[in-house]
XYZ file of N, CA and C in Angstrom:
678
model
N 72.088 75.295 126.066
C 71.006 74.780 126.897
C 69.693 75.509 126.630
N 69.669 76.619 125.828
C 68.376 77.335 125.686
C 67.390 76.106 124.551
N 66.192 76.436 125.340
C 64.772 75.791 124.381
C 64.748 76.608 123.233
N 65.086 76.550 121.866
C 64.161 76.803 120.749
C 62.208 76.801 120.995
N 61.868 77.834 119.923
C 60.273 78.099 119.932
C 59.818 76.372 119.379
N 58.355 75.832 119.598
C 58.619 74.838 119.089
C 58.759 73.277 119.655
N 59.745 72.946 120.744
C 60.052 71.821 120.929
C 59.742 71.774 122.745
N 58.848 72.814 122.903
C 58.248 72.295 124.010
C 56.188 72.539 123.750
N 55.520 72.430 124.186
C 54.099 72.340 123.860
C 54.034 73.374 124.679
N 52.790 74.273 124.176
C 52.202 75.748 124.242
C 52.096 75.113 126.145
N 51.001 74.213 126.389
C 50.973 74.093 128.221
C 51.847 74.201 128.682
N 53.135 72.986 128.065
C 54.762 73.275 128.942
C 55.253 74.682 129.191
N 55.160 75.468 128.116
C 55.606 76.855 128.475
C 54.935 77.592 129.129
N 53.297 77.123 129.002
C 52.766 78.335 130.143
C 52.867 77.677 131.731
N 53.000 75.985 131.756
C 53.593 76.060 133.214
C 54.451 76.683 133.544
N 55.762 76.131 132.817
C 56.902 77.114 133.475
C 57.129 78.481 133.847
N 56.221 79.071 132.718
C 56.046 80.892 132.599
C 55.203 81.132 134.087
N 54.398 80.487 134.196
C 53.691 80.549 135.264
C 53.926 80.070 137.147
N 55.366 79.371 136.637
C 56.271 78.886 138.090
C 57.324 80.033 138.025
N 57.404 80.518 137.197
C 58.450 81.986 137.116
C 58.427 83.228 137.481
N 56.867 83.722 137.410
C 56.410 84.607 137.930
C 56.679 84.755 139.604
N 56.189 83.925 140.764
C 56.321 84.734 141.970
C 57.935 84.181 142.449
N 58.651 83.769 141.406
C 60.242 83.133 141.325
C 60.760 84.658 141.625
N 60.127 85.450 139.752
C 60.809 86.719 139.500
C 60.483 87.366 141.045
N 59.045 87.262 141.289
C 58.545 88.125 142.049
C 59.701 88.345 143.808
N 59.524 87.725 143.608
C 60.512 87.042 145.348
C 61.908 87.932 144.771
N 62.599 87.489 143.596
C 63.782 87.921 143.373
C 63.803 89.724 143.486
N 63.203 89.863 142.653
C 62.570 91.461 142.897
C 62.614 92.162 144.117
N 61.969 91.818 145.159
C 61.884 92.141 146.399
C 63.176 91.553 147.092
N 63.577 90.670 146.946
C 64.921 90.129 147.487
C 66.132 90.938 147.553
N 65.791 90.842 145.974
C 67.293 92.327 145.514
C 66.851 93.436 145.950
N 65.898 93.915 145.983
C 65.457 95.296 146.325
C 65.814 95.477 147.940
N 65.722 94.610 148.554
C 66.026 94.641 150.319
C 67.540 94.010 150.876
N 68.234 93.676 149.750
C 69.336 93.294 150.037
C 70.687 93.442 149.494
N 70.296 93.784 148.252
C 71.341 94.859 147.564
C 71.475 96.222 148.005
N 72.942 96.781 148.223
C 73.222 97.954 148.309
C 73.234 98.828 147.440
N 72.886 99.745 147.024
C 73.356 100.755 145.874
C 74.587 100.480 144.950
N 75.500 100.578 146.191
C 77.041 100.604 145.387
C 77.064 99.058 144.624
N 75.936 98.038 144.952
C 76.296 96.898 144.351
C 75.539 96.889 142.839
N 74.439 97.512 142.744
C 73.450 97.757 141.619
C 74.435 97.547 140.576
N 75.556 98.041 140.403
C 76.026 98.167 138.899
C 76.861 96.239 138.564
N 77.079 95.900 140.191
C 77.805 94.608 139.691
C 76.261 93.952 139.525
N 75.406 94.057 139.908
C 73.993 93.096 139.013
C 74.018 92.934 137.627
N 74.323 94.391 137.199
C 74.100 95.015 135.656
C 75.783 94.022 134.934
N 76.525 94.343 135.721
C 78.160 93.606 134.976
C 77.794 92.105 135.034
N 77.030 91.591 136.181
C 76.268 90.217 136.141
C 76.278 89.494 134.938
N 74.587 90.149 134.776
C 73.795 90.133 133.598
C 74.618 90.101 132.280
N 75.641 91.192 132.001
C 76.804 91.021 130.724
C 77.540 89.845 130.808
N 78.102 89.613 132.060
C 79.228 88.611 132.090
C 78.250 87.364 131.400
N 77.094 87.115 131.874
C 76.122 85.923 131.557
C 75.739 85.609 130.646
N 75.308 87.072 129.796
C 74.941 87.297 128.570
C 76.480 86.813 127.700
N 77.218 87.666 127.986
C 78.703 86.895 127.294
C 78.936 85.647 127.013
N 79.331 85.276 128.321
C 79.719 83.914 128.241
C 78.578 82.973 127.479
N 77.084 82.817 127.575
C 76.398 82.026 127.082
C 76.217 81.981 125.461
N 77.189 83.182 124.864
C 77.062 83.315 123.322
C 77.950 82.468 122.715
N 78.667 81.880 123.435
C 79.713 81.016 123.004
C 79.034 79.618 123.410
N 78.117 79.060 122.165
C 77.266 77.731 122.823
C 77.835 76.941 121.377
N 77.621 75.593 121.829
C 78.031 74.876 121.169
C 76.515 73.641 120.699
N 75.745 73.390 119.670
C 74.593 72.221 119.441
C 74.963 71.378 119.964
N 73.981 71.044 120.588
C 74.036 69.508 121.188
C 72.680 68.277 120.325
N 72.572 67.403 120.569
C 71.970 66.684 119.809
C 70.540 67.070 120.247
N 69.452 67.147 119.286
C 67.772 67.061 120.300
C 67.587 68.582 119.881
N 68.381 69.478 119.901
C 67.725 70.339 119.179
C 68.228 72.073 120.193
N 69.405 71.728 121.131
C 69.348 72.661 122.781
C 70.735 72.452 121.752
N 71.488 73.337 122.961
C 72.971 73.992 123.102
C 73.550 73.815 124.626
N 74.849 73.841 124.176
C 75.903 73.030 125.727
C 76.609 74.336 125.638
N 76.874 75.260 126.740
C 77.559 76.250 126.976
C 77.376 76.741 128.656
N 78.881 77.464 128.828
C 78.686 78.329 130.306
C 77.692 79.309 130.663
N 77.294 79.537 131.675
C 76.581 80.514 131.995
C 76.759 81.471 132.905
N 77.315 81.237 133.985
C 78.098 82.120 134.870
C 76.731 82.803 135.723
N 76.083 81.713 136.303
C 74.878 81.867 137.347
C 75.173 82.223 138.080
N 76.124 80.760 138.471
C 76.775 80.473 140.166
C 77.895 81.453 140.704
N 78.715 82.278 139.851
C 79.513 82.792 140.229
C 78.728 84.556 140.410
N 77.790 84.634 139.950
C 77.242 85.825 140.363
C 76.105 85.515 141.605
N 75.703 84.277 141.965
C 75.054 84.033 143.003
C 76.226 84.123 144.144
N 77.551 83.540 143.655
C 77.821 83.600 145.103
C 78.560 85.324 145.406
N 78.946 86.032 144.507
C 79.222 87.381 145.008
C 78.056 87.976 145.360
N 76.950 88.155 144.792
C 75.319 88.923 145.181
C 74.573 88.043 145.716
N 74.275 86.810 145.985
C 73.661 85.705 146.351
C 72.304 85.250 145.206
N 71.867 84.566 145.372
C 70.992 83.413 144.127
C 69.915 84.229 143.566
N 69.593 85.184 144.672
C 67.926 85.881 143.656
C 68.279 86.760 142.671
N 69.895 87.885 143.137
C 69.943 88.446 142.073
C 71.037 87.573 140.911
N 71.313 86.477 141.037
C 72.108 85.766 140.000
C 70.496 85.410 139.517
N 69.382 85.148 139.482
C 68.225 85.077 138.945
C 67.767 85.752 137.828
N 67.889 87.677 138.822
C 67.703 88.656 138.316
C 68.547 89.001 136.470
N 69.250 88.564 137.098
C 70.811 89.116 136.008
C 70.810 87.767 134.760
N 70.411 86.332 135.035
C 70.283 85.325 134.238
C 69.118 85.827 133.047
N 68.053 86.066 133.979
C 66.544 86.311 133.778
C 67.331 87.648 132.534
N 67.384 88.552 132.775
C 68.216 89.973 131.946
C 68.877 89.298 130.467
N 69.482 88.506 130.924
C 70.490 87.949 129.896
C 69.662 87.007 128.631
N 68.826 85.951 129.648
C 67.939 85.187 128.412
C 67.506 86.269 127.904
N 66.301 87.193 128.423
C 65.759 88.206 127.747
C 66.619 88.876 126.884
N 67.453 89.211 126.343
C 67.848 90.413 125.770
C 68.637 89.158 124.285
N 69.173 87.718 124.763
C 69.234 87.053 124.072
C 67.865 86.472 122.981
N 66.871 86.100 124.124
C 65.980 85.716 123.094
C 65.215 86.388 121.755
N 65.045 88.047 122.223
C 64.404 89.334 122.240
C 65.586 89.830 120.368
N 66.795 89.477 120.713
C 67.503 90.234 120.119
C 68.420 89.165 119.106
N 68.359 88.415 119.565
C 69.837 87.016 118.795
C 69.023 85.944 118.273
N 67.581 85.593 118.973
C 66.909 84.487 118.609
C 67.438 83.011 119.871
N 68.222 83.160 120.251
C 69.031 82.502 121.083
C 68.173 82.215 122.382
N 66.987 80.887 122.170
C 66.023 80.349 123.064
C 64.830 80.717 122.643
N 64.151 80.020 122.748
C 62.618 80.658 121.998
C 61.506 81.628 123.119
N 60.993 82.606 122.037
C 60.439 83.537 123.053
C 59.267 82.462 123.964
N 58.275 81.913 123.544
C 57.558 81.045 123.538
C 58.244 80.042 125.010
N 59.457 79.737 125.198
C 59.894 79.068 125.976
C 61.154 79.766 126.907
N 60.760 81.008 126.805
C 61.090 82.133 127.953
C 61.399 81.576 129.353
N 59.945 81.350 129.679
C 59.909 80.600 131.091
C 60.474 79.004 131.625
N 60.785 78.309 130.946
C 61.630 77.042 131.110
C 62.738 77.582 131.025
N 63.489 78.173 129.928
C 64.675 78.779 129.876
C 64.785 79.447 131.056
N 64.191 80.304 131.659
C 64.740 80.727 133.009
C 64.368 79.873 134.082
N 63.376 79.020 133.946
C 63.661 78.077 134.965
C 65.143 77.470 135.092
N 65.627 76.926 134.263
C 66.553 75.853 133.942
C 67.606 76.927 134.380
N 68.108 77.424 133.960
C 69.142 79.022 133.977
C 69.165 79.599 135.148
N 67.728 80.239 134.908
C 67.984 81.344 135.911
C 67.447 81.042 137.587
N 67.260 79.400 137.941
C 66.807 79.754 138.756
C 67.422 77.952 139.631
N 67.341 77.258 138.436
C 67.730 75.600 139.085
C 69.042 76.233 139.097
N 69.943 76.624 138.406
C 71.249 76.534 138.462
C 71.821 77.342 139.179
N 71.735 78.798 139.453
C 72.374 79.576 140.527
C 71.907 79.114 142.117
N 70.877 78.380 142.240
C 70.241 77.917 143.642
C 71.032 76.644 143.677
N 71.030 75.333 142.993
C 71.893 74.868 143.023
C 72.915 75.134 143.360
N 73.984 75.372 142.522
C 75.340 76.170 142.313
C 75.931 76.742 143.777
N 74.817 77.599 144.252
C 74.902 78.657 145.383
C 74.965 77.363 146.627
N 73.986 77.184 146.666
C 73.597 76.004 148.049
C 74.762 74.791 148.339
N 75.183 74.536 147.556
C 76.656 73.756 146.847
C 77.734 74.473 147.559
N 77.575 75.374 146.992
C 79.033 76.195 147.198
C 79.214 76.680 148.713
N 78.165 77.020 149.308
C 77.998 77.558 150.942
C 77.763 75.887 151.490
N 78.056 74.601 150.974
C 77.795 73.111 151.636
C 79.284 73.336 151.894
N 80.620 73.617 150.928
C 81.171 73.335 150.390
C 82.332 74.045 151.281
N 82.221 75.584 151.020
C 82.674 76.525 151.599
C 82.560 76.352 153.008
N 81.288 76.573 154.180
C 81.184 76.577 155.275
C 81.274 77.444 155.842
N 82.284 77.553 156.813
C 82.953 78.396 157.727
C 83.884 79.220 157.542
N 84.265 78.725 155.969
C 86.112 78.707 155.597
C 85.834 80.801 155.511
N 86.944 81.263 155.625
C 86.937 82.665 155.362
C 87.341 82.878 154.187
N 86.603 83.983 153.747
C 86.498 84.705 151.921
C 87.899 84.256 151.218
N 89.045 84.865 151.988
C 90.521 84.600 151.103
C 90.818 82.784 151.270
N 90.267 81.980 151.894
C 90.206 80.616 151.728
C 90.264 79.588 150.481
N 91.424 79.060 150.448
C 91.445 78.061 149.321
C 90.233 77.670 149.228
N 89.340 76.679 150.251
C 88.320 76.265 150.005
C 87.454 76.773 149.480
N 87.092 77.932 149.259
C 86.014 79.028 148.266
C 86.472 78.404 147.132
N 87.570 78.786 146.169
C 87.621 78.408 144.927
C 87.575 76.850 144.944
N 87.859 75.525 145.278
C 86.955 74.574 145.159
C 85.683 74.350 145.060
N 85.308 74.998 146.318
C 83.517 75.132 146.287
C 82.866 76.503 145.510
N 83.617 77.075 144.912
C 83.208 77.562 143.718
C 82.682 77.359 142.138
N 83.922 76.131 142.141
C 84.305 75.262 140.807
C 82.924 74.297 140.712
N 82.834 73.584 142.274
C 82.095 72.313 142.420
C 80.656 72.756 142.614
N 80.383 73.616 143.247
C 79.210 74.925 143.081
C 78.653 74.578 141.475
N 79.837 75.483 140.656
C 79.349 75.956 139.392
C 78.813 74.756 138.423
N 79.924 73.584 138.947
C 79.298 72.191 138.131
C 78.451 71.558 138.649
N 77.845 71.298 139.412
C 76.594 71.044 140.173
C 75.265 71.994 139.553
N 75.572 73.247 139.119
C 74.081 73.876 139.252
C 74.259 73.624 137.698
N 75.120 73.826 136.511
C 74.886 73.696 135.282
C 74.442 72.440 134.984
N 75.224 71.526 135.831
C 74.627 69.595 135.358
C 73.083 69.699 136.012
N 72.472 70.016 137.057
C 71.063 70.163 137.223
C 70.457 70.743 136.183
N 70.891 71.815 136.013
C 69.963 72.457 134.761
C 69.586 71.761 133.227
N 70.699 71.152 133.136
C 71.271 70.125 131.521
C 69.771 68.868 132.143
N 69.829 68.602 133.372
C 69.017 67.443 133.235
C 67.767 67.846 133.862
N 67.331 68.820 134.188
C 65.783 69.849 134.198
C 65.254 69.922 132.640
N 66.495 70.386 131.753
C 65.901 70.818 130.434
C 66.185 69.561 129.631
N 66.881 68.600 129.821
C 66.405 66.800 129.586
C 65.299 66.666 129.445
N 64.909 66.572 130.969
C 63.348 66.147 131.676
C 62.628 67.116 130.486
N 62.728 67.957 130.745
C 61.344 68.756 130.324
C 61.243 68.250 128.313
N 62.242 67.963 127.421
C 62.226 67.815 126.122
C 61.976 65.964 126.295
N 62.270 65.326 127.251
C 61.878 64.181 127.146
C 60.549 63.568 127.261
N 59.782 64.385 127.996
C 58.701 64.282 128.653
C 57.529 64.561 127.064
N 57.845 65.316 126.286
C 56.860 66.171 125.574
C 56.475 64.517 124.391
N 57.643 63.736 124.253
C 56.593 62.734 123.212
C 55.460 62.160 123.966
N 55.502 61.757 125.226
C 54.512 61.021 126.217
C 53.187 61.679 126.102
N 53.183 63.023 126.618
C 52.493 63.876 126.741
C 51.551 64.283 125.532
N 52.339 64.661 124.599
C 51.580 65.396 122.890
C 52.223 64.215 122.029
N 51.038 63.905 121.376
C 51.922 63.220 119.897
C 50.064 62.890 119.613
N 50.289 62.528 118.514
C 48.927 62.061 117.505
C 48.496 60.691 117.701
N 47.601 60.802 116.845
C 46.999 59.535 117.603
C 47.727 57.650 117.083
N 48.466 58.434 116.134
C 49.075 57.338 115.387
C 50.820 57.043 116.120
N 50.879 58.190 117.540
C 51.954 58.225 118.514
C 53.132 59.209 118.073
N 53.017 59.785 116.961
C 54.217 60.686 116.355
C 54.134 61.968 117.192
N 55.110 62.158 117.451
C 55.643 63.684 118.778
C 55.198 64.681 118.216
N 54.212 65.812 118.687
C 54.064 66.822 118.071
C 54.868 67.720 118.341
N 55.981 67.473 119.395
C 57.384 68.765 120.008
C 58.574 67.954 120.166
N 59.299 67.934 120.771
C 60.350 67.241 120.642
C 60.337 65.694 120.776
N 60.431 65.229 119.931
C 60.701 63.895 119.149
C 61.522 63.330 119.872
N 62.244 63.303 120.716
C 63.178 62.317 122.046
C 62.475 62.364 123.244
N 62.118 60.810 123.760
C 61.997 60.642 124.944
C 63.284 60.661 125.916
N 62.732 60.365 127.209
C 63.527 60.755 128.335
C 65.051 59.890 127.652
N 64.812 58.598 127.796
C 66.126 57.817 127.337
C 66.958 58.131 125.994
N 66.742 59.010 125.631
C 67.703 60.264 125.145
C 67.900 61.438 125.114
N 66.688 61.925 125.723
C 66.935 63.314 125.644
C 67.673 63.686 127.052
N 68.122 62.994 128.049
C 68.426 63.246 129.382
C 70.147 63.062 128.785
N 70.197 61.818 128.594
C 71.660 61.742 127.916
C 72.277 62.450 127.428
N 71.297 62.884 126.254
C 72.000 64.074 125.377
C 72.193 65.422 126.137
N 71.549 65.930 126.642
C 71.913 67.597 127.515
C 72.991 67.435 128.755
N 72.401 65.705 129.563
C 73.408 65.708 130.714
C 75.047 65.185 130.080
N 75.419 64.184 129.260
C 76.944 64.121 128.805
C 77.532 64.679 128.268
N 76.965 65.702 127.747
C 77.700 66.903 126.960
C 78.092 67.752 128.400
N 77.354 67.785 129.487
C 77.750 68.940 130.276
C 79.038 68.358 131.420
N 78.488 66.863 131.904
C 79.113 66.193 132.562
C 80.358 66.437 132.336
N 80.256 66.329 130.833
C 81.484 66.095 130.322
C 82.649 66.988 130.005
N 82.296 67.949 130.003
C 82.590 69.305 129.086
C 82.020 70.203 129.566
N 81.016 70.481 129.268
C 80.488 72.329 129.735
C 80.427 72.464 130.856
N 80.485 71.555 131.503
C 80.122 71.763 132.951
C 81.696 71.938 134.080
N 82.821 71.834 133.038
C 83.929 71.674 133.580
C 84.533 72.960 133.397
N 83.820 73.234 132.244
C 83.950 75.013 131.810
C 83.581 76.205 132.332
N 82.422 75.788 132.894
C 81.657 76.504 133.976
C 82.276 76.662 135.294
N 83.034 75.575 135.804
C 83.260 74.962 136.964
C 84.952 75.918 137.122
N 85.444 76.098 136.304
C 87.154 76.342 135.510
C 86.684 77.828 136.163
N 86.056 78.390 134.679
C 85.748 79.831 135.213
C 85.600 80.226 136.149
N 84.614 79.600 136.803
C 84.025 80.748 138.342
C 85.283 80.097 139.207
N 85.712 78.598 139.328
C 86.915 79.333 140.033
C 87.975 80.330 139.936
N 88.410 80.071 138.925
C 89.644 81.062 138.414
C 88.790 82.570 138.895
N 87.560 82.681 138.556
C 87.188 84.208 139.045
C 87.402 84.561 139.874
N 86.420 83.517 141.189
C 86.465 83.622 142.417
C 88.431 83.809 142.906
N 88.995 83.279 142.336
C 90.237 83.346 142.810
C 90.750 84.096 142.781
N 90.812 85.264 141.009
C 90.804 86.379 140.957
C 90.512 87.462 142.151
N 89.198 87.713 142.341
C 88.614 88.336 143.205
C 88.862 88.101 144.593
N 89.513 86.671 144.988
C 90.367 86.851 146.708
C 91.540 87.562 146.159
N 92.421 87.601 145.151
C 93.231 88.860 145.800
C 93.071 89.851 145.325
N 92.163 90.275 144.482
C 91.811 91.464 144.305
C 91.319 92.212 145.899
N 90.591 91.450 146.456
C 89.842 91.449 147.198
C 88.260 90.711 147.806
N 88.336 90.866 149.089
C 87.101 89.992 149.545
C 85.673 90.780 149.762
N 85.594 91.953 149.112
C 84.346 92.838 149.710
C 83.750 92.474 148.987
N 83.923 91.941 147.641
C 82.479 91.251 146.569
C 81.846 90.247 147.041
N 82.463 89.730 147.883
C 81.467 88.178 148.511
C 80.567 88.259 149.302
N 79.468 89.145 148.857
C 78.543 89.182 149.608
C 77.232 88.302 149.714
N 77.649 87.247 148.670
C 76.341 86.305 148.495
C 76.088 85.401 149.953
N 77.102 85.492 150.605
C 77.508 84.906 152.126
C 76.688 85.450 152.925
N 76.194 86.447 152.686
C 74.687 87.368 153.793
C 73.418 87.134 153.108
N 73.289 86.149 152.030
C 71.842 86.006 151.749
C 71.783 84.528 152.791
């Protein structure tokens, strides 16, 4: 799902870069007033687990990648700003170091990632969850259905945004100066690959985690106090 440098226009990226900023900013202060100490290091295991899992991506057509990300399952143990924090960590150190999303399109990439999908995901999962208590079957459903909800939003955020760019930029003779698919394929292409597949992968994992972690124990679920 990461943007390559390139296939969005220099404005597109400085909107997004520029809707990201008081995003980060909020998250920053969020985590800072609501994280405990002893939790600081699961932010940091976050950020790896995210970084991990998203190295295993698969091309999708248009020019993006279909893979897990593991937003939602760190939103719902720390809650959504620091699954932000830890997404935000992960593109960076990917783009910075692997090439994996373009620096240039930093800020869509964490839009889409780090910020539609764990809020999604999260808001889902506490629709979903409710009342039910931590060791509750219902958590790992609304974990699963959480996690596929915020990745299929994101697949069709970063649609929108590569579909949009022939309308917008192209020459005067109409040829795309950034990504060359309008909406009526470029939405297709990011959302049926995930619908279909990545998003079931996503959905697999964080339950099985979350499930993990009820009998390990219930003190990680603290995304339930944001």
């Amino acid at each position: 799902m990461h943007i390559p440098d390139g296939y969005l226009s220099p404005a597109t990226c400085a909107v997004f870069g520029a809707i990201m900023v008081p995003i980060w900013t909020a998250a920053s202060r969020s985590a800072g007033k609501t994280l405990k100490v002893r939790q600081v290091p699961y932010l940091a295991i976050g950020a790896a687990f995210s970084f991990v899992i998203m190295m295993f991506n698969v091309p999708i057509p248009g020019g993006s990648t279909g893979h897990a990300v593991g937003g939602v399952l760190v939103a719902i143990l720390l809650g959504p700003w620091a699954a932000c924090i830890a997404v935000t960590v992960a593109l960076l150190i990917q783009a910075l170091l692997f090439g994996d999303g373009g620096i240039t399109a930093f800020g869509a990439n964490c839009f889409n990632l780090a910020f539609v999908l764990p809020f999604t995901g999260y808001y889902v999962y506490r629709f979903i969850a409710y009342d039910s208590t931590t060791s509750s079957g219902r958590r790992i459903i609304a974990a699963g259905a959480g996690a596929y909800a915020g990745i299929c939003m994101a697949a069709l955020t970063t649609g929108i945004q590569f579909g949009v760019q022939p309308a917008l930029y192209h020459t005067s003779n109409g040829q795309a100066l950034y990504s060359p698919y309008g909406l009526h394929i470029a939405v297709p292409a990011m959302l049926v690959g995930h619908l279909v597949f990545f998003g079931w992968v996503e959905a697999i994992v964080t339950a099985l985690a979350v499930k993990y972690l009820q009998q390990e124990g219930t003190v990680l679920f603290n995304g339930d106090q944001r």
